[in-house]
Coordinates of C-alpha atoms and ligand atoms in Angstrom, one line a residue:
M41 CA -4.1 18.5 1.2
E42 CA -3.2 20.5 -1.8
G43 CA -5.7 22.6 -3.7
Q44 CA -9.4 23.3 -3.4
Y45 CA -12.0 22.1 -5.8
P46 CA -11.6 24.5 -8.7
G47 CA -14.6 26.8 -9.1
G48 CA -16.2 26.3 -5.7
S49 CA -18.6 23.6 -4.6
A50 CA -18.5 20.1 -6.1
P51 CA -21.3 19.3 -8.6
R52 CA -23.5 16.2 -8.4
R53 CA -23.2 14.4 -11.7
R54 CA -25.3 12.7 -14.4
L55 CA -24.7 9.1 -15.4
L56 CA -22.2 8.5 -18.1
N57 CA -23.4 7.6 -21.6
Q58 CA -22.1 4.5 -23.5
E59 CA -19.4 6.4 -25.3
E60 CA -18.1 7.9 -22.1
L61 CA -18.3 4.6 -20.3
A62 CA -16.1 3.1 -23.1
I63 CA -13.5 5.8 -22.5
T64 CA -13.4 5.3 -18.7
S65 CA -13.1 1.6 -19.3
R66 CA -10.2 2.1 -21.6
L67 CA -8.5 4.4 -19.0
G68 CA -9.3 1.9 -16.2
S69 CA -7.9 -1.1 -18.1
A70 CA -4.7 0.8 -19.0
V71 CA -4.1 1.7 -15.4
A72 CA -5.1 -1.8 -14.2
Q73 CA -2.8 -3.4 -16.8
M74 CA 0.0 -1.3 -15.4
N75 CA -1.0 -2.4 -11.9
R76 CA -0.6 -6.1 -12.7
S77 CA 3.1 -5.7 -13.2
G78 CA 3.9 -7.9 -10.1
N79 CA 6.8 -5.6 -9.2
F80 CA 6.1 -5.6 -5.5
A81 CA 8.7 -8.2 -4.5
W82 CA 11.8 -9.5 -6.2
G83 CA 15.1 -11.1 -5.3
G84 CA 18.4 -12.8 -6.3
V85 CA 21.6 -14.3 -4.8
L86 CA 24.9 -12.8 -3.7
S87 CA 28.3 -14.2 -2.5
C88 CA 30.1 -13.0 0.6
N89 CA 32.5 -14.5 3.1
L90 CA 30.8 -13.6 6.2
R91 CA 31.6 -13.8 10.0
I92 CA 28.7 -13.4 12.5
Y93 CA 29.4 -12.5 16.1
Y94 CA 26.5 -13.2 18.4
E95 CA 25.6 -13.1 22.0
R96 CA 24.0 -16.1 23.6
L97 CA 20.6 -14.9 24.9
G98 CA 18.2 -17.1 26.8
T99 CA 18.4 -18.2 30.4
D100 CA 21.0 -21.0 30.7
E101 CA 24.5 -20.6 32.2
A102 CA 26.0 -19.8 28.8
K103 CA 23.9 -16.6 28.6
G104 CA 25.9 -13.6 27.6
Q105 CA 28.7 -15.6 26.0
L106 CA 30.0 -14.2 22.7
K107 CA 30.2 -16.6 19.8
L108 CA 31.7 -16.4 16.4
T109 CA 30.6 -18.4 13.3
T110 CA 31.4 -18.3 9.6
L111 CA 29.3 -19.2 6.6
P112 CA 28.0 -21.6 5.3
F113 CA 26.4 -23.0 8.5
D114 CA 26.6 -26.7 8.9
E115 CA 23.7 -28.4 10.8
E116 CA 25.4 -27.9 14.2
G117 CA 26.3 -24.2 13.6
A118 CA 22.8 -23.5 12.5
R119 CA 21.4 -25.2 15.6
E120 CA 23.7 -23.2 17.9
I121 CA 22.7 -19.8 16.5
Y122 CA 19.0 -20.9 16.7
L123 CA 19.4 -21.9 20.3
A124 CA 21.2 -18.6 21.1
G125 CA 18.1 -16.6 20.1
T126 CA 14.9 -15.9 22.1
P127 CA 11.4 -16.9 21.0
S128 CA 10.1 -14.3 18.5
P129 CA 7.2 -12.2 19.6
F130 CA 5.0 -10.3 17.1
G131 CA 3.0 -7.1 17.3
R132 CA -0.8 -7.2 17.7
G133 CA -1.8 -3.6 17.6
K134 CA -0.1 -1.7 20.4
Q135 CA 1.0 -4.9 22.2
T136 CA 3.9 -7.4 21.8
V137 CA 2.7 -10.9 22.2
Y138 CA 4.1 -14.5 22.0
D139 CA 1.8 -16.8 20.3
E140 CA 3.1 -20.0 18.8
E141 CA -0.1 -20.4 16.8
Y142 CA 1.0 -17.3 14.9
R143 CA 4.8 -17.3 14.8
Q144 CA 7.2 -20.1 15.7
A145 CA 10.7 -18.8 15.4
R146 CA 13.6 -17.3 17.4
E147 CA 15.4 -14.1 16.9
I148 CA 18.5 -12.1 17.8
K149 CA 18.1 -8.4 17.6
V150 CA 20.7 -5.7 17.0
P151 CA 23.0 -5.0 19.0
H152 CA 23.2 -8.7 20.2
F153 CA 24.8 -9.7 16.9
A154 CA 27.2 -8.1 14.4
L155 CA 28.2 -8.9 10.8
S156 CA 31.7 -8.6 9.4
P157 CA 31.5 -7.4 6.6
D158 CA 27.8 -6.5 6.2
P159 CA 27.0 -8.7 3.2
F160 CA 24.6 -6.2 2.0
L161 CA 27.1 -3.3 1.8
Q162 CA 29.9 -5.6 0.6
S163 CA 27.9 -7.0 -2.4
G164 CA 26.7 -3.8 -4.0
L165 CA 23.1 -4.8 -3.3
A166 CA 22.5 -1.3 -1.9
G167 CA 23.3 0.3 -5.2
L168 CA 21.3 -2.2 -7.2
L169 CA 18.2 -1.7 -5.1
S170 CA 18.6 2.1 -5.2
R171 CA 18.7 2.0 -9.0
K172 CA 15.7 -0.4 -9.2
L173 CA 13.6 1.5 -6.6
D174 CA 14.3 4.8 -8.3
Y175 CA 13.7 7.3 -5.6
D176 CA 15.0 10.8 -5.8
S177 CA 16.6 10.7 -2.4
A178 CA 19.0 8.2 -0.9
L179 CA 17.8 4.9 0.6
I180 CA 18.7 3.9 4.2
F181 CA 19.0 0.2 5.1
R182 CA 18.8 -0.6 8.8
L183 CA 19.7 -4.1 10.0
N184 CA 17.1 -5.1 12.4
K185 CA 17.3 -8.7 13.4
L186 CA 18.3 -12.3 12.7
N187 CA 15.5 -14.7 12.5
A188 CA 16.0 -18.5 13.0
Y189 CA 13.4 -21.2 12.3
G190 CA 13.8 -24.8 13.3
K191 CA 11.9 -27.7 11.9
G192 CA 8.1 -26.8 11.9
G193 CA 8.9 -23.1 12.4
F194 CA 6.8 -20.6 10.5
F195 CA 5.4 -17.0 10.5
K196 CA 1.7 -16.6 9.5
E197 CA 0.5 -13.8 7.2
H198 CA 1.3 -10.3 8.4
Q199 CA 2.2 -6.8 7.3
D200 CA 5.4 -5.5 8.7
T201 CA 4.9 -2.9 11.4
S202 CA 5.5 0.6 9.9
Q203 CA 8.7 2.1 11.3
G204 CA 8.1 5.7 10.4
V205 CA 6.9 7.9 7.5
G206 CA 9.9 7.1 5.3
H207 CA 9.6 3.3 5.8
I208 CA 9.0 1.8 2.4
G209 CA 10.3 -1.7 2.3
T210 CA 11.8 -4.8 3.9
L211 CA 14.9 -6.7 2.8
I212 CA 15.4 -10.3 3.8
L213 CA 18.7 -12.1 3.4
C214 CA 18.6 -15.9 3.7
L215 CA 22.0 -17.3 5.0
P216 CA 23.3 -20.6 3.7
S217 CA 22.4 -23.5 5.9
P218 CA 20.9 -27.0 5.1
F219 CA 17.1 -26.7 5.3
K220 CA 13.9 -27.7 3.4
G221 CA 10.6 -25.8 3.0
G222 CA 10.1 -22.4 4.7
D223 CA 9.1 -20.6 1.5
L224 CA 8.5 -16.9 1.9
L225 CA 5.2 -15.9 0.2
V226 CA 4.5 -12.2 -0.6
R227 CA 1.0 -11.1 -1.8
H228 CA -0.2 -8.0 -3.4
G229 CA -3.0 -7.0 -5.7
G230 CA -4.2 -10.6 -6.1
Q231 CA -0.7 -11.9 -7.0
T232 CA 1.8 -14.0 -5.1
T233 CA 5.5 -14.1 -5.3
T234 CA 7.2 -17.1 -3.8
F235 CA 10.9 -17.1 -2.6
D236 CA 12.0 -20.7 -2.2
W237 CA 15.5 -20.3 -0.9
S238 CA 16.4 -23.8 0.3
D239 CA 17.9 -24.7 -3.1
Q240 CA 19.4 -21.2 -3.7
V241 CA 21.6 -21.2 -0.6
C242 CA 22.9 -24.8 -0.9
D243 CA 26.1 -23.7 -2.7
G244 CA 27.0 -21.3 0.1
E245 CA 25.5 -18.3 -1.5
I246 CA 23.2 -15.8 0.3
A247 CA 19.7 -15.4 -1.2
W248 CA 17.9 -12.1 -0.9
G249 CA 14.3 -10.8 -1.3
F250 CA 12.9 -7.3 -1.3
L251 CA 9.2 -6.5 -0.6
Y252 CA 7.3 -3.3 -0.1
S253 CA 6.6 -3.4 3.6
D254 CA 2.9 -2.9 3.4
C255 CA 2.6 -6.2 1.3
K256 CA 1.2 -9.1 3.2
H257 CA 3.6 -12.0 3.6
E258 CA 4.1 -15.3 5.4
V259 CA 6.8 -17.9 6.0
L260 CA 5.6 -21.5 5.4
P261 CA 6.6 -24.2 7.9
V262 CA 10.3 -25.4 7.6
E263 CA 10.2 -29.1 6.8
D264 CA 13.8 -29.9 7.8
G265 CA 16.9 -28.2 9.2
F266 CA 17.3 -24.6 10.3
R267 CA 16.4 -21.6 8.2
I268 CA 18.4 -18.4 9.2
T269 CA 17.5 -15.0 7.8
L270 CA 18.6 -11.3 8.3
Q271 CA 15.9 -8.6 8.2
Y272 CA 16.6 -5.0 7.2
D273 CA 14.1 -2.1 7.2
V274 CA 14.4 0.1 4.2
F275 CA 13.7 3.9 4.3
V276 CA 13.6 6.8 1.9
S277 CA 15.5 9.7 3.4
D278 CA 14.2 13.2 3.4
C279 CA 10.6 12.5 4.1
S280 CA 10.4 14.6 7.2
S281 CA 8.7 17.7 5.8
D282 CA 5.0 18.0 6.5
S283 CA 4.1 19.8 3.3
D284 CA 2.4 17.9 0.6
S285 CA 3.6 18.7 -2.8
D286 CA 1.4 19.0 -5.9
S287 CA 4.2 20.8 -7.8
D288 CA 5.2 19.4 -11.2
S289 CA 8.8 20.0 -10.2
D290 CA 9.8 16.4 -11.1
S291 CA 7.5 15.9 -14.1
D292 CA 10.0 17.3 -16.6
C293 CA 13.0 15.4 -15.4
A294 CA 13.4 12.0 -16.9
Y295 CA 14.1 10.2 -13.6
M296 CA 12.0 7.2 -14.7
Y297 CA 11.5 5.8 -18.1
D298 CA 8.8 3.2 -18.2
T299 CA 6.9 1.9 -21.2
R300 CA 3.8 1.6 -19.1
L301 CA 3.5 5.3 -19.1
K302 CA 2.7 5.4 -22.8
T303 CA -0.5 3.3 -22.6
V304 CA -1.9 5.2 -19.7
S305 CA -0.9 8.6 -21.2
S306 CA -2.9 7.9 -24.4
A307 CA -5.9 6.8 -22.4
F308 CA -5.7 10.0 -20.4
H309 CA -5.4 11.9 -23.7
E310 CA -8.8 10.4 -24.8
V311 CA -10.4 11.5 -21.5
I312 CA -9.2 15.0 -21.9
H313 CA -9.7 15.5 -25.7
G314 CA -12.3 12.9 -26.5
P315 CA -16.1 13.1 -26.2
F316 CA -16.1 12.8 -22.4
L317 CA -17.8 14.8 -19.7
P318 CA -17.8 18.1 -21.6
E319 CA -19.3 19.8 -18.5
G320 CA -16.2 18.6 -16.4
G321 CA -16.1 16.3 -13.4
V322 CA -14.1 14.5 -10.8
L323 CA -12.3 11.2 -11.5
A324 CA -10.9 9.0 -8.8
F325 CA -8.1 6.3 -8.8
G326 CA -7.1 4.2 -5.8
L327 CA -3.3 3.9 -5.2
Q328 CA -2.1 0.3 -5.1
Y329 CA 0.1 0.4 -2.0
E330 CA -0.4 1.7 1.5
Y331 CA 1.7 4.4 3.0
P332 CA 2.8 5.1 6.6
I333 CA 1.4 8.2 8.1
E334 CA 1.7 9.6 11.6
E335 CA -1.1 8.2 13.7
R336 CA -3.1 11.3 14.4
Y337 CA -6.9 11.5 14.2
K338 CA -8.1 13.7 11.4
N339 CA -4.7 13.6 9.8
T340 CA -4.4 15.6 6.6
T341 CA -0.7 15.6 6.1
L342 CA 0.8 12.9 4.0
G343 CA 4.3 13.8 4.8
N344 CA 5.7 14.3 1.3
L345 CA 4.1 11.2 -0.1
E346 CA 5.4 12.4 -3.5
F347 CA 8.9 11.4 -2.6
R348 CA 8.1 7.9 -1.3
L349 CA 5.5 6.5 -3.7
K350 CA 6.1 2.8 -4.5
D351 CA 6.4 1.1 -7.9
I352 CA 3.4 1.6 -10.1
D353 CA 1.9 4.4 -7.9
A354 CA 5.0 6.5 -8.8
V355 CA 4.5 5.6 -12.5
F356 CA 0.9 6.5 -12.3
M357 CA 1.4 9.8 -10.6
K358 CA 4.1 10.7 -13.0
C359 CA 1.7 10.1 -15.8
L360 CA -1.1 12.0 -14.1
K361 CA 1.1 15.0 -13.5
S362 CA 2.2 15.1 -17.1
T363 CA -1.5 15.7 -18.1
G364 CA -1.5 19.1 -16.3
L365 CA -4.8 18.2 -14.6
K366 CA -5.3 19.3 -11.0
W367 CA -5.4 16.5 -8.5
E368 CA -5.6 15.9 -4.7
Y369 CA -5.1 12.9 -2.4
F370 CA -7.9 11.7 -0.2
G371 CA -8.7 8.8 2.2
V372 CA -11.1 5.9 1.3
F373 CA -13.2 3.9 3.6
D374 CA -15.5 1.0 2.6
T375 CA -18.9 0.8 4.3
W376 CA -19.0 -2.9 4.3
E377 CA -15.6 -3.2 6.0
L378 CA -16.9 -0.7 8.6
F379 CA -20.0 -2.7 9.2
E380 CA -18.3 -6.0 9.3
D381 CA -15.5 -4.8 11.5
R382 CA -17.9 -3.2 13.9
Q383 CA -20.2 -6.2 13.9
S384 CA -17.5 -8.7 14.6
R385 CA -16.1 -6.5 17.5
S386 CA -19.5 -5.9 19.0
S387 CA -21.0 -9.4 18.6
D388 CA -20.6 -10.0 22.4
C389 CA -22.6 -6.9 23.4
W390 CA -25.0 -6.2 20.5
D391 CA -27.8 -8.8 20.0
G392 CA -29.1 -7.1 16.8
S393 CA -32.5 -6.4 18.4
S394 CA -32.1 -2.6 18.1
S395 CA -29.8 -0.7 15.8
P396 CA -26.7 0.7 17.6
E397 CA -26.0 4.4 17.2
W398 CA -23.2 3.9 14.7
A399 CA -25.5 1.8 12.4
E400 CA -28.2 4.5 12.6
D401 CA -25.6 7.1 11.8
L402 CA -24.5 5.2 8.7
A403 CA -28.1 4.7 7.5
K404 CA -29.0 8.4 8.1
N405 CA -26.1 9.7 6.2
A406 CA -26.7 7.2 3.4
N407 CA -30.3 8.5 3.0
A408 CA -29.3 12.1 3.2
E409 CA -26.8 11.5 0.4
T410 CA -29.4 9.7 -1.7
E411 CA -31.8 12.5 -1.3
H412 CA -29.2 14.9 -2.7
S413 CA -27.9 12.8 -5.5
S414 CA -28.6 13.3 -9.2
D415 CA -31.0 11.2 -11.1
G416 CA -30.6 9.0 -14.2
A417 CA -28.6 9.6 -17.3
S418 CA -28.2 13.2 -18.3
T419 CA -31.2 14.8 -16.6
G420 CA -29.4 16.1 -13.6
E421 CA -32.6 16.1 -11.5
D422 CA -33.1 15.0 -7.9
D423 CA -34.3 11.6 -6.8
T424 CA -37.5 11.1 -5.0
P425 CA -36.4 9.6 -1.6
T426 CA -39.0 6.8 -1.9
D427 CA -37.4 4.9 -4.7
S428 CA -33.9 5.8 -3.8
A429 CA -32.6 2.2 -3.0
Q430 CA -34.0 0.8 -6.3
S431 CA -32.8 3.7 -8.5
N432 CA -29.4 3.4 -6.8
Q433 CA -29.1 -0.2 -7.8
Q434 CA -30.1 0.7 -11.4
R435 CA -27.5 3.4 -11.5
R436 CA -24.8 1.0 -10.4
K437 CA -25.9 -1.4 -13.1
S438 CA -25.9 1.1 -15.9
D439 CA -22.9 3.1 -14.7
P440 CA -20.2 1.2 -12.7
T441 CA -18.2 4.3 -12.2
Y442 CA -20.8 5.5 -9.8
R443 CA -19.8 4.0 -6.4
R444 CA -22.1 4.9 -3.6
D445 CA -20.8 2.6 -0.9
L446 CA -17.3 4.1 -0.7
W447 CA -16.8 6.6 2.0
V448 CA -14.3 9.3 1.4
S449 CA -12.5 11.8 3.6
N450 CA -10.0 14.6 3.2
S451 CA -8.5 13.5 6.5
I452 CA -6.8 10.1 6.5
H453 CA -7.0 7.9 9.6
G454 CA -7.5 4.3 10.5
V455 CA -11.1 3.7 11.5
D456 CA -11.7 1.0 14.1
G457 CA -14.2 0.3 16.9
Q458 CA -12.9 3.1 19.0
F459 CA -13.9 5.8 16.5
L460 CA -17.3 4.2 15.8
E461 CA -18.0 4.1 19.5
S462 CA -17.3 7.7 19.8
G463 CA -20.6 8.5 18.0
S464 CA -21.5 10.4 14.9
L465 CA -20.1 10.1 11.4
D466 CA -19.3 13.9 11.5
E467 CA -16.7 13.0 14.0
L468 CA -15.4 10.3 11.7
D469 CA -15.3 12.9 8.9
L470 CA -16.6 10.6 6.3
E471 CA -18.8 11.4 3.4
R472 CA -20.1 9.9 0.2
K473 CA -19.2 11.9 -2.9
S474 CA -21.7 11.1 -5.5
E475 CA -20.0 13.2 -8.2
I476 CA -17.0 11.0 -8.3
V477 CA -16.3 8.9 -11.5
W478 CA -14.4 5.9 -10.1
I479 CA -11.9 4.7 -12.7
T480 CA -9.9 2.2 -10.6
E481 CA -11.1 1.2 -7.1
P482 CA -8.7 1.2 -4.2
Y483 CA -7.1 -2.0 -3.3
Y484 CA -7.0 -1.1 0.4
Y485 CA -9.3 0.9 2.7
N486 CA -8.7 2.8 5.9
V487 CA -10.4 0.3 8.1
K488 CA -8.2 -1.6 10.6
N489 CA -8.8 -5.3 10.4
D490 CA -6.7 -8.3 11.3
Y491 CA -3.7 -7.9 8.9
H492 CA -3.5 -4.3 9.9
T493 CA -3.2 -5.0 13.6
Y494 CA -0.8 -8.0 13.3
G495 CA 2.7 -7.0 12.5
N496 CA 6.2 -8.2 13.2
E497 CA 6.4 -5.7 16.1
Y498 CA 3.9 -3.7 18.1
Q499 CA 2.6 -0.7 16.4
K500 CA 4.5 2.6 17.0
E501 CA 3.8 6.2 16.0
T502 CA 2.9 5.5 12.3
I503 CA 0.1 3.5 10.7
Y504 CA -0.4 2.4 7.1
A505 CA -3.0 4.5 5.2
A506 CA -5.0 3.7 2.1
V507 CA -4.8 6.7 -0.3
A508 CA -6.8 7.6 -3.5
V509 CA -6.4 10.5 -5.9
K510 CA -9.1 12.8 -7.1
V511 CA -8.5 14.3 -10.5
F512 CA -10.4 17.4 -11.5
L513 CA -11.4 17.5 -15.2
P514 CA -12.4 21.0 -16.2
A515 CA -15.2 21.7 -18.7
V516 CA -14.5 21.8 -22.4
G517 CA -13.2 25.3 -23.2
D518 CA -10.7 25.3 -20.4
A519 CA -7.1 25.7 -21.5
I520 CA -6.3 22.1 -20.8
R521 CA -9.2 20.8 -22.9
Q522 CA -8.5 22.7 -26.1
P523 CA -7.7 20.5 -29.1
R524 CA -4.0 20.1 -29.5
P525 CA -2.5 21.8 -32.6
T526 CA -1.2 19.1 -34.9
T527 CA 2.5 19.7 -35.7
E528 CA 3.2 19.9 -39.4
P529 CA 5.7 17.3 -40.6
L530 CA 9.1 18.9 -41.2
N531 CA 9.2 18.1 -45.0
K532 CA 5.9 19.9 -45.6
R533 CA 7.1 23.2 -44.1
K534 CA 7.2 26.1 -46.6
R535 CA 10.7 27.1 -47.6
T536 CA 11.5 30.6 -46.6
D537 CA 14.9 30.9 -48.3
Ligands
LIG736 O1 12.3 -14.9 7.6 C1 11.6 -14.4 6.7 O2 11.8 -14.9 5.6 C2 10.6 -13.3 6.9 C3 10.6 -12.7 8.3 C4 9.6 -11.6 8.5 O3 8.6 -11.5 7.7 C5 9.7 -10.7 9.5 O4 10.6 -10.8 10.3 O5 8.9 -9.7 9.6
LIG737 FE1 7.6 -9.7 8.0

């Protein structure tokens, strides 16, 4: 993690007044507006004369035979390639399972098939995606498998298994064959993008769709025919270094122009130069996507997250860096997800008659935190522990930026039953930070639940992590918070000749 809290230990804070709340709400809406861009998945069509060589898998006497097919598939050609595949498994945590309730499809994995030419390279799609995704380093596209769905075939909602720290996206190509249904639905931030490819491929073209691989997605049942897709994993190269960067090295270079920057920048300007927290404070923003990290307990390295930020997270961080404020990434954990997750896992063995150790730990820490926290607006005095719950509720009502039930940690790891069983919250490295002014809440939390454990493959060395950003606002008087000199218009300058 970069940086320390400037000036020593973190202060508890007072509640914000109405004027300050209005400023946070303007900054929050500017960031949220930017987050609603729906840029998490997009697609198009391309043309390519393609040959596919594939090996017959399965168990019959034709196993091992090499076949060649050209596009577009007719019904028979599509059936043949479907039958050549093996039933698709999917990943549930560390295991690979076959479950027709969850996924009904067949697949042929590399190297049991080959494309000539690769439609993706042939069409220039690699260049188009590189420009659109706008990373500093090159993208790598790795062909993974061919999926085939017969009538009734589907793949329920899942998140693609993370394939390494640099893994950012998934590219699907839908090959031309006669089929109906089988829409691919991609969800993120409360929005859904639908790829209905059955019409787009009927003239022999290839339809494609890109999605950030942490986005949840599903394939609806195929109503007729065979739906054949190719799946590529997309990586950002050069993500191997362990050092996190808080440098402004890229803030000057105009690698990205985005009109969304302007609104957020002026909202930040108001936070820094307006009548807002003159004593200074800590603001927090949840990133909108999840990022693969190495699965190590108490992990504090984000492996050059700067170079693999996705979509609006990259825009937001660019904007934040241009303010000159100090910032730091941290992990976020939601108490209720922790409770619910643990309760659902332990429902067989915990009858609710006595509190299990983990619940007592959570309650103890919550009380300790309440006892330390600051009181109502602008007094800065301590609570009496007796009315803590009630006053806590009142605080929440009068100042929604005060979020007590979010747990934060400088280390980022997935919390599941195993960690909770291991005992105390100290070990989990979670705390409540009552000084934080929450501007936008995270969309994801580091609690492993169903969609985290269901992937398209079993989970390997990396897991997705939910990340938030702390921003340190110094007190008025600090260099950053001096009023900006207004530049004199050119035509009013005194003549010196
Ligand atoms: O076939 C598709 O459209 C999507 C396949 C998919 O989500 C996967 O293989 O993980
Ligand atoms: Fe998938």
